[in-house]
């Protein structure tokens, strides 16, 4: 099948690469000419495990091409996926200008039946808005080509995006017309054969499933983070609490890892957008609102804990390990590590930071204007530091040489924000350990 993807960001590029791997002919379009130029020269704009290989392979096979030309992208495709950004506005609602602009650009070139698939995260009612934009544009052009709208929200996790797209927990498809459903079934036929779970529903339901899912996960993380603070004051161990809870199938073991508070571009904007949608519908989304508050408090709690242990941060050298909002990505949008770095800089600390992949992006996000010393590896960052703060649990930070660390540090504080070390192991090496929730 011929498919076009509008927007070659994280979601668009991963979707395009994976759909071409399924055997489809995919055209990826972006208005960012430099990004397309780079992609045409084999330069992948984001780090995502397995993505570069898939892009290279399918591009060489002629199944995946990159363009800025809407006419070409629309003419070639039966189905067009909109995967552009939906950034938050000040009131929490999502800015749909890129989605509607993409719809308008598509409509300008429709010449036969098309299925327009919304993959961006959009509030309920956006499917209807996209439909209206296309109807109006076709009307202006004086043509009556048939088209259908589908909602197919994306649930991939950055850092595991290719794997999640290829082996999804579920594929949600909101549709109005059976012809569009058949097109979607054909697109995802390979997942059908492999018995992945499909949810066929109406467009509004599909749109809401995405927000409800992300908000639920945010609540779950915030819950265990609050429990971690209780653990710290009563002498309980949050990891054991989480394990004991998670063995109950009704609760489940995933997303019960206490940490420094969630980050990333999606949870923050999607939870706020759900609260706004609730407000508009006259429903108080009290749990989601609380989760956001708890997340902000968790970040503050972590920073205060560090300050309490170290004392004045002014002039102290802090080694920060990990800047990406999670491992296996170069994405630092809303990264808790960046929040912590900026807080520490604001308190006069000297930051020596290292991240295996995300340093280039992090350089653009340090807000205070004070310099961060970006180091060549984790030991370089730790050299001469008063404290080590492990924020993003990259695999290479999970088995650090603690004896070496002790010998090259100036001080001895080791703050593991992800609980990937046991207190005993760290303290056996002469370091003073702080973890989260125990
Ligand atoms: P992104 O910012 O990485 O990429 C968006 C791309 O769209 C950019 O390259 C931009 O140049 C392009 N674009 C903007 N307007 C365009 C237009 N009119 N025509 C063509 N291209 C245009 O965004 P992303 O992280 O890929 O997210 C896209 C959507 O998917 C968002 O709604 C997001 O919430 C959702 N989503 C993201 C993730 C994630 O992990 N990043 C996961 C699930 C869902």
Coordinates of C-alpha atoms and ligand atoms in Angstrom, one line a residue:
X1 CA 0.0 0.0 0.0
X2 CA 1.1 3.6 -0.7
X3 CA 1.2 5.6 2.5
X4 CA 2.4 9.1 3.3
X5 CA 3.4 10.4 6.7
X6 CA 3.1 14.2 7.3
X7 CA 5.7 15.2 9.9
X8 CA 9.0 13.4 10.2
X9 CA 9.5 13.9 13.9
X10 CA 9.8 11.1 16.4
X11 CA 6.4 9.7 15.7
X12 CA 6.3 10.3 12.0
X13 CA 9.8 9.0 11.2
X14 CA 9.4 5.9 13.4
X15 CA 5.9 5.2 11.9
X16 CA 7.2 5.7 8.4
X17 CA 10.3 3.5 8.9
X18 CA 8.2 0.8 10.5
X19 CA 5.4 0.9 8.0
X20 CA 8.0 0.6 5.2
X21 CA 9.5 -2.3 7.0
X22 CA 6.0 -3.9 6.9
X23 CA 6.4 -3.8 3.1
X24 CA 4.4 -0.6 2.3
X25 CA 5.7 2.2 0.1
X26 CA 6.0 5.2 2.4
X27 CA 6.6 8.9 1.6
X28 CA 7.6 10.9 4.7
X29 CA 7.0 14.6 4.3
X30 CA 8.1 17.5 6.5
X31 CA 8.0 21.3 6.0
X32 CA 11.5 21.4 7.6
X33 CA 13.6 21.4 4.4
X34 CA 16.8 20.9 6.3
X35 CA 15.5 17.8 8.0
X36 CA 14.4 16.3 4.7
X37 CA 17.7 17.2 3.1
X38 CA 19.5 15.5 5.9
X39 CA 17.3 12.4 5.8
X40 CA 17.9 12.2 2.0
X41 CA 21.6 12.0 2.9
X42 CA 21.1 9.4 5.6
X43 CA 21.3 11.8 8.6
X44 CA 18.7 10.7 11.1
X45 CA 17.5 13.7 13.2
X46 CA 16.8 11.8 16.4
X47 CA 18.4 9.0 18.4
X48 CA 16.1 6.0 18.7
X49 CA 17.5 2.4 18.9
X50 CA 17.1 0.6 15.6
X51 CA 15.7 3.5 13.7
X52 CA 18.8 4.5 11.6
X53 CA 19.1 0.9 10.4
X54 CA 15.5 0.7 9.4
X55 CA 15.5 4.0 7.6
X56 CA 18.7 3.1 5.7
X57 CA 17.5 -0.4 4.8
X58 CA 14.1 0.7 3.5
X59 CA 15.3 3.8 1.8
X60 CA 17.8 1.7 -0.1
X61 CA 15.0 -0.7 -1.0
X62 CA 13.0 2.3 -2.4
X63 CA 10.2 1.7 0.1
X64 CA 10.9 4.9 2.1
X65 CA 11.4 8.3 0.6
X66 CA 11.6 11.8 2.0
X67 CA 10.1 15.0 0.6
X68 CA 8.8 18.5 1.2
X69 CA 6.4 18.2 -1.7
X70 CA 2.8 17.9 -0.6
X71 CA 1.6 17.3 -4.2
X72 CA 3.8 14.2 -4.5
X73 CA 2.9 12.9 -1.0
X74 CA -0.8 13.2 -1.6
X75 CA -0.8 11.9 -5.1
X76 CA 1.2 8.8 -4.2
X77 CA -0.8 7.8 -1.1
X78 CA -4.2 6.1 -0.3
X79 CA -3.7 6.8 3.4
X80 CA -2.0 9.9 4.8
X81 CA -1.0 10.0 8.5
X82 CA -0.7 13.3 10.2
X83 CA 2.1 13.1 12.8
X84 CA 2.9 16.7 13.4
X85 CA 3.5 18.4 16.8
X86 CA 0.7 19.5 19.1
X87 CA 2.4 21.8 21.6
X88 CA 0.6 23.1 24.7
X89 CA -0.9 26.5 24.9
X90 CA -0.7 28.6 28.2
X91 CA -4.2 27.4 29.2
X92 CA -3.2 23.8 28.8
X93 CA -5.1 23.2 25.6
X94 CA -3.2 21.8 22.7
X95 CA -2.3 24.0 19.8
X96 CA -3.7 22.4 16.7
X97 CA -2.3 24.8 14.1
X98 CA 0.1 22.3 12.7
X99 CA -2.5 19.6 12.5
X100 CA -5.0 21.9 10.7
X101 CA -2.3 23.3 8.4
X102 CA -1.3 19.8 7.4
X103 CA -4.9 18.9 6.8
X104 CA -5.3 22.0 4.6
X105 CA -2.2 21.3 2.7
X106 CA -3.3 17.7 2.0
X107 CA -6.7 18.9 0.9
X108 CA -5.1 21.2 -1.6
X109 CA -3.9 18.2 -3.6
X110 CA -6.6 15.5 -3.0
X111 CA -7.4 13.9 -6.4
X112 CA -9.0 10.6 -5.4
X113 CA -10.3 8.8 -2.4
X114 CA -8.0 9.2 0.6
X115 CA -8.0 8.2 4.2
X116 CA -6.6 10.9 6.5
X117 CA -5.3 9.3 9.7
X118 CA -4.6 11.4 12.7
X119 CA -1.6 10.1 14.6
X120 CA -0.8 13.2 16.5
X121 CA -2.1 13.4 20.1
X122 CA -5.2 15.6 19.7
X123 CA -8.1 16.5 21.9
X124 CA -11.5 15.0 21.3
X125 CA -13.3 16.7 18.5
X126 CA -10.1 17.2 16.4
X127 CA -11.2 14.5 13.9
X128 CA -14.3 16.6 13.2
X129 CA -12.2 19.7 12.8
X130 CA -9.8 18.1 10.3
X131 CA -12.8 16.8 8.4
X132 CA -14.3 20.3 8.2
X133 CA -10.9 21.8 7.0
X134 CA -10.7 19.3 4.2
X135 CA -14.3 19.6 3.2
X136 CA -14.0 23.4 3.1
X137 CA -10.8 23.2 1.0
X138 CA -12.3 20.7 -1.4
X139 CA -15.4 22.9 -1.7
X140 CA -13.2 25.9 -2.5
X141 CA -11.4 23.9 -5.2
X142 CA -14.8 22.9 -6.5
X143 CA -14.2 19.2 -6.3
X144 CA -16.1 16.5 -4.5
X145 CA -13.5 13.7 -3.9
X146 CA -14.5 11.3 -1.2
X147 CA -12.3 11.0 1.9
X148 CA -12.5 9.5 5.4
X149 CA -11.0 10.5 8.7
X150 CA -9.5 8.0 11.1
X151 CA -8.0 8.5 14.5
X152 CA -5.0 6.2 15.2
X153 CA -3.2 7.6 18.3
X154 CA 0.4 6.5 18.9
X155 CA 1.5 4.9 22.1
X156 CA 5.2 4.3 21.4
X157 CA 7.7 5.1 24.2
X158 CA 10.7 7.1 23.2
X159 CA 13.8 5.0 23.7
X160 CA 11.8 1.9 22.6
X161 CA 9.8 3.5 19.8
X162 CA 10.7 1.1 17.0
X163 CA 10.1 -2.0 19.2
X164 CA 6.8 -0.5 20.4
X165 CA 5.6 0.2 16.9
X166 CA 6.5 -3.2 15.7
X167 CA 5.1 -5.1 18.7
X168 CA 2.4 -2.8 20.1
X169 CA 0.4 -3.6 23.2
X170 CA -2.6 -2.4 21.2
X171 CA -3.6 -0.6 18.0
X172 CA -6.5 1.9 18.5
X173 CA -8.4 2.8 15.4
X174 CA -11.3 5.3 15.5
X175 CA -13.3 5.3 12.2
X176 CA -16.6 6.3 10.7
X177 CA -16.7 4.4 7.5
X178 CA -16.0 0.7 6.9
X179 CA -14.0 1.5 3.8
X180 CA -11.5 3.4 6.0
X181 CA -11.5 0.5 8.5
X182 CA -10.5 -1.8 5.7
X183 CA -7.7 0.4 4.6
X184 CA -6.4 0.5 8.2
X185 CA -6.7 -3.3 8.5
X186 CA -4.6 -3.6 5.4
X187 CA -2.0 -1.2 6.7
X188 CA -1.6 -3.1 9.9
X189 CA -2.2 -6.5 8.4
X190 CA 1.1 -7.9 9.6
X191 CA 0.2 -7.1 13.2
X192 CA -3.2 -8.7 12.7
X193 CA -1.6 -11.9 11.5
X194 CA 0.6 -11.8 14.6
X195 CA -2.5 -11.5 16.8
X196 CA -1.9 -8.1 18.3
X197 CA -4.8 -6.5 20.0
X198 CA -6.9 -4.1 17.9
X199 CA -9.5 -1.7 19.3
X200 CA -11.9 -0.4 16.7
X201 CA -14.1 2.3 17.9
X202 CA -15.5 5.7 17.0
X203 CA -13.1 8.7 16.4
X204 CA -13.9 10.5 19.7
X205 CA -13.3 7.4 21.8
X206 CA -10.0 6.7 20.1
X207 CA -8.9 10.3 20.7
X208 CA -9.8 10.0 24.4
X209 CA -8.1 6.6 24.9
X210 CA -4.7 8.3 24.3
X211 CA -5.2 11.0 26.9
X212 CA -6.7 8.7 29.4
X213 CA -3.8 6.3 29.0
X214 CA -1.1 8.9 29.5
X215 CA -2.9 10.5 32.4
X216 CA -3.4 7.2 34.1
X217 CA 0.4 6.5 33.8
X218 CA 1.2 9.9 35.2
X219 CA -1.1 9.2 38.2
X220 CA 0.5 5.8 38.8
X221 CA 4.1 7.3 38.8
X222 CA 3.0 10.1 41.0
X223 CA 1.4 7.7 43.4
X224 CA 4.5 5.6 43.9
X225 CA 6.6 8.8 44.2
X226 CA 4.3 10.1 47.0
X227 CA 4.6 6.6 48.7
X228 CA 8.4 6.9 48.4
X229 CA 8.3 10.1 50.5
X230 CA 6.2 8.3 53.2
X231 CA 8.8 5.4 53.0
X232 CA 11.6 7.9 53.8
X233 CA 9.9 9.1 56.9
X234 CA 8.8 5.8 58.3
X235 CA 11.8 3.6 57.4
X236 CA 10.1 1.6 54.7
X237 CA 11.6 0.6 51.4
X238 CA 9.7 1.8 48.4
X239 CA 11.1 -0.8 46.1
X240 CA 9.8 -3.6 48.3
X241 CA 6.5 -1.7 48.6
X242 CA 6.2 -1.5 44.9
X243 CA 7.1 -5.1 44.4
X244 CA 4.6 -6.1 47.0
X245 CA 1.9 -4.0 45.4
X246 CA 2.8 -4.9 41.8
X247 CA 2.4 -8.7 42.3
X248 CA -1.3 -8.0 42.6
X249 CA -2.5 -8.4 39.0
X250 CA -5.1 -5.7 39.6
X251 CA -2.3 -3.2 40.2
X252 CA 0.4 -4.6 37.9
X253 CA 4.2 -4.2 38.3
X254 CA 4.8 -1.6 35.6
X255 CA 5.2 2.1 36.3
X256 CA 5.8 1.6 40.0
X257 CA 9.4 2.8 40.0
X258 CA 9.9 5.7 42.3
X259 CA 12.2 8.4 40.9
X260 CA 12.8 12.1 40.6
X261 CA 9.4 12.8 39.0
X262 CA 8.4 12.1 35.4
X263 CA 9.6 14.2 32.5
X264 CA 9.3 14.2 28.7
X265 CA 7.2 16.2 26.4
X266 CA 4.1 14.0 26.4
X267 CA 3.0 13.4 30.0
X268 CA 3.2 17.1 30.9
X269 CA 1.2 18.4 28.0
X270 CA -1.3 15.5 27.8
X271 CA -2.2 15.6 31.4
X272 CA -2.8 19.4 31.2
X273 CA -4.8 19.0 28.0
X274 CA -7.0 16.4 29.7
X275 CA -7.6 18.8 32.6
X276 CA -8.6 21.5 30.1
X277 CA -10.9 19.0 28.3
X278 CA -12.5 18.1 31.6
X279 CA -13.0 21.8 32.4
X280 CA -14.6 22.4 29.0
X281 CA -16.9 19.4 29.7
X282 CA -17.7 20.6 33.2
X283 CA -15.8 17.7 34.8
X284 CA -13.1 18.3 37.5
X285 CA -10.1 16.0 36.7
X286 CA -9.0 16.1 40.3
X287 CA -6.8 13.0 40.2
X288 CA -4.9 14.2 37.2
X289 CA -4.5 17.6 38.7
X290 CA -3.1 16.1 41.8
X291 CA -0.7 13.9 39.9
X292 CA 0.8 17.0 38.2
X293 CA 1.2 18.7 41.6
X294 CA 2.7 15.5 43.1
X295 CA 5.2 15.4 40.3
X296 CA 6.3 19.0 40.8
X297 CA 6.6 18.3 44.5
X298 CA 8.7 15.2 43.9
X299 CA 11.2 17.2 41.8
X300 CA 11.4 19.8 44.6
X301 CA 11.7 17.0 47.2
X302 CA 14.7 15.5 45.4
X303 CA 16.5 18.9 45.1
X304 CA 15.9 19.7 48.8
X305 CA 17.1 16.3 49.8
X306 CA 20.4 16.9 47.9
X307 CA 20.8 20.3 49.5
X308 CA 20.1 18.9 52.9
X309 CA 22.8 16.3 52.5
X310 CA 25.4 18.6 50.9
X311 CA 24.7 21.8 52.7
X312 CA 25.2 25.0 50.8
X313 CA 25.5 24.2 47.0
X314 CA 27.4 27.4 46.3
X315 CA 30.7 26.4 44.7
X316 CA 30.1 22.7 45.1
X317 CA 31.0 20.5 42.2
X318 CA 28.1 18.1 41.3
X319 CA 28.5 15.4 38.7
X320 CA 25.3 14.8 36.9
X321 CA 24.9 11.5 35.1
X322 CA 22.1 11.5 32.5
X323 CA 20.4 14.4 30.9
X324 CA 17.8 12.8 28.6
X325 CA 14.3 12.5 30.1
X326 CA 14.8 8.7 30.0
X327 CA 17.4 6.2 28.8
X328 CA 17.9 5.4 25.1
X329 CA 16.7 8.7 23.8
X330 CA 18.4 12.1 23.0
X331 CA 15.2 13.9 23.9
X332 CA 15.6 16.4 26.8
X333 CA 12.2 18.1 26.4
X334 CA 10.8 18.6 30.0
X335 CA 13.6 16.4 31.3
X336 CA 13.7 16.2 35.1
X337 CA 17.5 16.2 34.7
X338 CA 17.5 19.6 33.1
X339 CA 15.2 20.9 35.8
X340 CA 17.6 19.6 38.5
X341 CA 20.7 21.0 36.7
X342 CA 19.1 24.4 36.3
X343 CA 18.1 24.4 40.0
X344 CA 21.6 23.5 41.1
X345 CA 23.2 26.1 38.8
X346 CA 20.8 28.6 40.3
X347 CA 22.1 27.7 43.7
X348 CA 25.7 28.4 42.6
X349 CA 26.8 24.7 42.1
X350 CA 29.3 23.8 39.4
X351 CA 27.9 21.1 37.2
X352 CA 30.0 18.5 35.4
X353 CA 27.5 16.6 33.3
X354 CA 27.6 13.5 31.0
X355 CA 25.0 11.8 28.9
X356 CA 25.8 9.2 26.3
X357 CA 23.6 10.7 23.6
X358 CA 21.7 13.8 24.8
X359 CA 24.4 16.3 25.4
X360 CA 24.0 18.2 22.2
X361 CA 20.3 18.7 22.9
X362 CA 20.9 19.5 26.6
X363 CA 23.2 22.4 25.6
X364 CA 20.2 24.2 24.1
X365 CA 18.1 23.7 27.2
X366 CA 20.2 25.0 30.1
X367 CA 18.2 28.0 31.0
X368 CA 20.1 29.9 33.6
X369 CA 22.8 30.9 31.1
X370 CA 25.4 29.6 33.5
X371 CA 27.8 27.2 31.9
X372 CA 27.6 23.4 32.4
X373 CA 30.8 21.5 32.0
X374 CA 29.9 18.8 29.5
X375 CA 32.3 15.9 30.1
X376 CA 33.7 13.1 27.9
X377 CA 32.4 10.2 30.0
X378 CA 30.9 9.5 33.4
X379 CA 34.3 9.2 35.2
X380 CA 35.4 12.5 33.7
X381 CA 32.2 14.1 35.1
X382 CA 32.8 12.5 38.5
X383 CA 36.5 13.5 38.7
X384 CA 36.9 16.0 41.6
X385 CA 33.2 16.2 42.3
X386 CA 31.7 16.7 45.8
X387 CA 28.6 14.7 44.9
X388 CA 27.4 12.4 42.1
X389 CA 23.7 12.6 41.1
X390 CA 22.6 9.7 38.8
X391 CA 19.4 11.0 37.2
X392 CA 18.9 9.0 33.9
X393 CA 19.4 5.3 34.3
X394 CA 21.4 4.6 31.1
X395 CA 22.7 1.0 31.1
X396 CA 26.3 2.1 31.3
X397 CA 25.5 3.9 34.6
X398 CA 24.1 0.7 36.2
X399 CA 27.4 -1.0 36.8
X400 CA 29.8 1.9 37.6
X401 CA 33.2 1.2 39.1
X402 CA 32.3 2.5 42.6
X403 CA 35.9 2.0 43.9
X404 CA 37.2 4.1 41.1
X405 CA 34.5 6.7 41.8
X406 CA 35.5 7.0 45.4
X407 CA 39.1 7.4 44.5
X408 CA 38.5 10.2 42.0
X409 CA 35.8 12.2 43.9
X410 CA 36.6 15.1 46.2
X411 CA 33.6 14.3 48.4
X412 CA 31.7 11.1 48.9
X413 CA 27.9 11.7 48.2
X414 CA 26.3 9.4 45.7
X415 CA 22.6 10.2 45.0
X416 CA 20.9 7.6 43.0
X417 CA 17.6 9.1 41.8
X418 CA 16.6 5.8 40.1
X419 CA 17.4 3.3 42.8
X420 CA 19.6 1.2 40.5
X421 CA 22.1 0.6 43.3
X422 CA 21.5 -0.8 46.7
X423 CA 22.6 1.2 49.7
X424 CA 24.9 -1.6 50.9
X425 CA 26.8 -1.9 47.6
X426 CA 27.4 1.9 47.4
X427 CA 28.3 2.2 51.1
X428 CA 30.7 -0.8 51.0
X429 CA 32.8 1.4 48.6
X430 CA 33.1 4.2 51.1
X431 CA 30.5 6.4 49.5
X432 CA 27.5 8.0 51.3
X433 CA 24.3 6.9 49.6
X434 CA 21.1 8.7 49.1
X435 CA 18.3 7.0 47.2
X436 CA 14.6 7.6 46.6
X437 CA 12.2 6.1 49.1
X438 CA 14.4 4.1 51.4
Ligands
LIG1 P1 8.1 16.4 16.7 O1 8.1 17.8 17.1 O2 9.3 15.6 17.0 O3 7.9 16.4 15.1 C1 6.9 17.0 14.4 C2 7.3 17.3 13.0 O4 6.2 17.8 12.3 C3 8.4 18.3 12.9 O5 9.5 17.7 12.1 C4 7.8 19.5 12.1 O6 8.7 20.1 11.2 C5 6.7 18.8 11.3 N1 5.6 19.7 10.9 C6 5.0 20.7 11.6 N2 4.1 21.2 10.9 C7 4.0 20.5 9.7 C8 3.2 20.6 8.5 N3 2.2 21.5 8.4 N4 3.4 19.8 7.5 C9 4.4 18.9 7.6 N5 5.2 18.7 8.7 C10 5.0 19.5 9.7 O7 6.8 15.7 17.3 P2 6.7 14.2 17.8 O8 7.4 14.0 19.1 O9 6.9 13.3 16.7 O10 5.1 14.2 18.2 C11 4.1 14.3 17.1 C12 2.8 14.1 17.8 O11 2.7 12.7 18.3 C13 2.4 15.0 18.9 O12 1.1 15.2 18.9 C14 2.8 14.1 20.1 O13 2.1 14.5 21.3 C15 2.4 12.7 19.7 N6 3.1 11.6 20.3 C16 4.4 11.7 20.6 C17 5.1 10.7 21.2 C18 6.6 10.8 21.5 O14 7.1 9.9 22.2 N7 7.3 11.8 21.0 C19 4.4 9.5 21.5 C20 3.1 9.4 21.1 C21 2.5 10.5 20.6

